[in-house]
Amino acid sequence: GENVEQHPSTLSVQEGDSAVIKCTYSDSASNYFPWYKQELGKRPQLIIDIRSNVGEKKDQRIAVTLNKTAKHFSLHITETQPEDSAVYFCAASERSSASKIIFGSGTRLSIRP
Amino acid sequence: GAGVSQSPRYKVAKRGQDVALRCDPISGHVSLFWYQQALGQGPEFLTYFQNEAQLDKSGLPSDRFFAERPEGSVSTLKIQRTQQEDSAVYLCASSLAGGGDETQYFGPGTRLLVL
């Protein structure tokens, strides 16, 4: 089955700087890669997703890139703000099943004022 | 509109007790998913429904875990004879149509503590 590795596990950046979180996946047939943001005690919320027919997607300060050959994808947050502090999870669909999304172990992002 | 809701938000159980966790998906969403999230970890898939049919229960950790969605809307996750290792946040998610390549909307979770 699908296996998703995520790093770093913790990341601290100065407010206004950029943050990058990287993930790798094992199933070459995976075709859907969502990113979720989870604040302490809250539900995971989708912030951006990408499908395997594109290599990059951007939404304001957030962008995701996908390298299918290398089986890795990354989240980029520019001009970070205090409200970006949260745990971020990458995920990948498991194509052997019509239903599963496999999550990475999370990155705790802290924005220093 | 209303999002996914779950109840109770917190549950404390004594080891050996049975618990039932409820999920109300977004109205009209066909697919419903249950996940278990241990402290400091990502959500782990438990089971998946399309309408009332349970199509995948491969993530249920033991036969003490049982889920149902009898009318294709509200779902209940039941854990029998709870153990301390069952302590976790149980998240429910729903999606409009079906499959793992659609956006899943999560509920706030039920935090279960087994003493």
GROMACS .gro file of C-alpha atoms in nm, chain A:
model
  113
    1GLY     CA    1   0.000   0.000   0.000
    2GLU     CA    2   0.083   0.365  -0.010
    3ASN     CA    3   0.341   0.510   0.229
    4VAL     CA    4   0.386   0.885   0.278
    5GLU     CA    5   0.695   1.032   0.441
    6GLN     CA    6   0.695   1.396   0.552
    7HIS     CA    7   0.976   1.623   0.671
    8PRO     CA    8   1.072   1.818   0.863
    9SER     CA    9   0.867   1.726   1.168
   10THR     CA   10   0.912   2.075   1.309
   11LEU     CA   11   0.992   2.401   1.133
   12SER     CA   12   1.045   2.749   1.274
   13VAL     CA   13   1.070   3.049   1.041
   14GLN     CA   14   1.084   3.422   1.086
   15GLU     CA   15   0.764   3.607   1.007
   16GLY     CA   16   0.775   3.717   0.646
   17ASP     CA   17   1.012   3.439   0.537
   18SER     CA   18   0.912   3.134   0.334
   19ALA     CA   19   0.844   2.784   0.463
   20VAL     CA   20   0.883   2.461   0.266
   21ILE     CA   21   0.752   2.119   0.367
   22LYS     CA   22   0.841   1.810   0.165
   23CYS     CA   23   0.673   1.474   0.122
   24THR     CA   24   0.751   1.156  -0.066
   25TYR     CA   25   0.513   0.877  -0.160
   26SER     CA   26   0.561   0.517  -0.265
   27ASP     CA   27   0.268   0.431  -0.495
   28SER     CA   28   0.345   0.551  -0.847
   29ALA     CA   29  -0.026   0.518  -0.931
   30SER     CA   30  -0.132   0.778  -0.673
   31ASN     CA   31  -0.303   1.070  -0.844
   32TYR     CA   32  -0.434   1.301  -0.572
   33PHE     CA   33  -0.229   1.493  -0.317
   34PRO     CA   34  -0.408   1.715  -0.065
   35TRP     CA   35  -0.252   1.929   0.207
   36TYR     CA   36  -0.431   1.989   0.535
   37LYS     CA   37  -0.371   2.246   0.808
   38GLN     CA   38  -0.464   2.156   1.164
   39GLU     CA   39  -0.460   2.408   1.446
   40LEU     CA   40  -0.439   2.284   1.802
   41GLY     CA   41  -0.760   2.106   1.900
   42LYS     CA   42  -0.926   2.182   1.567
   43ARG     CA   43  -1.028   1.981   1.264
   44PRO     CA   44  -0.792   1.932   0.967
   45GLN     CA   45  -0.879   2.182   0.694
   46LEU     CA   46  -0.785   2.146   0.329
   47ILE     CA   47  -0.562   2.433   0.217
   48ILE     CA   48  -0.462   2.317  -0.130
   49ASP     CA   49  -0.455   2.001  -0.337
   50ILE     CA   50  -0.298   1.888  -0.661
   51ARG     CA   51  -0.374   1.612  -0.905
   52SER     CA   52  -0.115   1.420  -1.100
   53ASN     CA   53  -0.195   1.583  -1.433
   54VAL     CA   54  -0.034   1.911  -1.321
   55GLY     CA   55   0.308   1.992  -1.179
   56GLU     CA   56   0.231   2.304  -0.982
   57LYS     CA   57  -0.064   2.485  -0.831
   58LYS     CA   58  -0.075   2.819  -0.654
   59ASP     CA   59  -0.332   2.991  -0.435
   60GLN     CA   60  -0.221   3.333  -0.307
   61ARG     CA   61   0.069   3.270  -0.065
   62ILE     CA   62   0.048   2.891  -0.091
   63ALA     CA   63   0.185   2.675  -0.369
   64VAL     CA   64   0.230   2.303  -0.416
   65THR     CA   65   0.467   2.132  -0.658
   66LEU     CA   66   0.455   1.770  -0.772
   67ASN     CA   67   0.736   1.565  -0.923
   68LYS     CA   68   0.582   1.237  -1.038
   69THR     CA   69   0.909   1.090  -1.156
   70ALA     CA   70   1.073   1.135  -0.819
   71LYS     CA   71   0.745   1.073  -0.633
   72HIS     CA   72   0.769   1.378  -0.418
   73PHE     CA   73   0.560   1.687  -0.361
   74SER     CA   74   0.615   2.003  -0.161
   75LEU     CA   75   0.420   2.281   0.005
   76HIS     CA   76   0.554   2.634  -0.016
   77ILE     CA   77   0.422   2.918   0.199
   78THR     CA   78   0.554   3.264   0.121
   79GLU     CA   79   0.541   3.580   0.334
   80THR     CA   80   0.456   3.377   0.642
   81GLN     CA   81   0.228   3.528   0.904
   82PRO     CA   82   0.161   3.434   1.269
   83GLU     CA   83  -0.169   3.271   1.172
   84ASP     CA   84   0.023   3.023   0.957
   85SER     CA   85   0.142   2.854   1.277
   86ALA     CA   86  -0.017   2.507   1.284
   87VAL     CA   87   0.051   2.143   1.200
   88TYR     CA   88   0.050   2.069   0.828
   89PHE     CA   89  -0.021   1.723   0.684
   90CYS     CA   90   0.046   1.603   0.334
   91ALA     CA   91  -0.147   1.307   0.198
   92ALA     CA   92  -0.169   1.086  -0.108
   93SER     CA   93  -0.445   0.873  -0.250
   94GLU     CA   94  -0.397   0.497  -0.252
   95ARG     CA   95  -0.495   0.376  -0.595
   96SER     CA   96  -0.532   0.012  -0.500
   97SER     CA   97  -0.832   0.126  -0.302
   98ALA     CA   98  -1.103   0.359  -0.424
   99SER     CA   99  -1.126   0.524  -0.088
  100LYS     CA  100  -0.808   0.570   0.107
  101ILE     CA  101  -0.603   0.880   0.161
  102ILE     CA  102  -0.276   0.812   0.342
  103PHE     CA  103  -0.143   1.096   0.557
  104GLY     CA  104   0.210   1.193   0.644
  105SER     CA  105   0.309   1.233   1.006
  106GLY     CA  106   0.282   1.612   1.005
  107THR     CA  107   0.502   1.921   1.029
  108ARG     CA  108   0.462   2.161   1.318
  109LEU     CA  109   0.523   2.508   1.174
  110SER     CA  110   0.600   2.795   1.410
  111ILE     CA  111   0.624   3.153   1.289
  112ARG     CA  112   0.859   3.371   1.497
  113PRO     CA  113   0.750   3.735   1.530
   0.00000   0.00000   0.00000
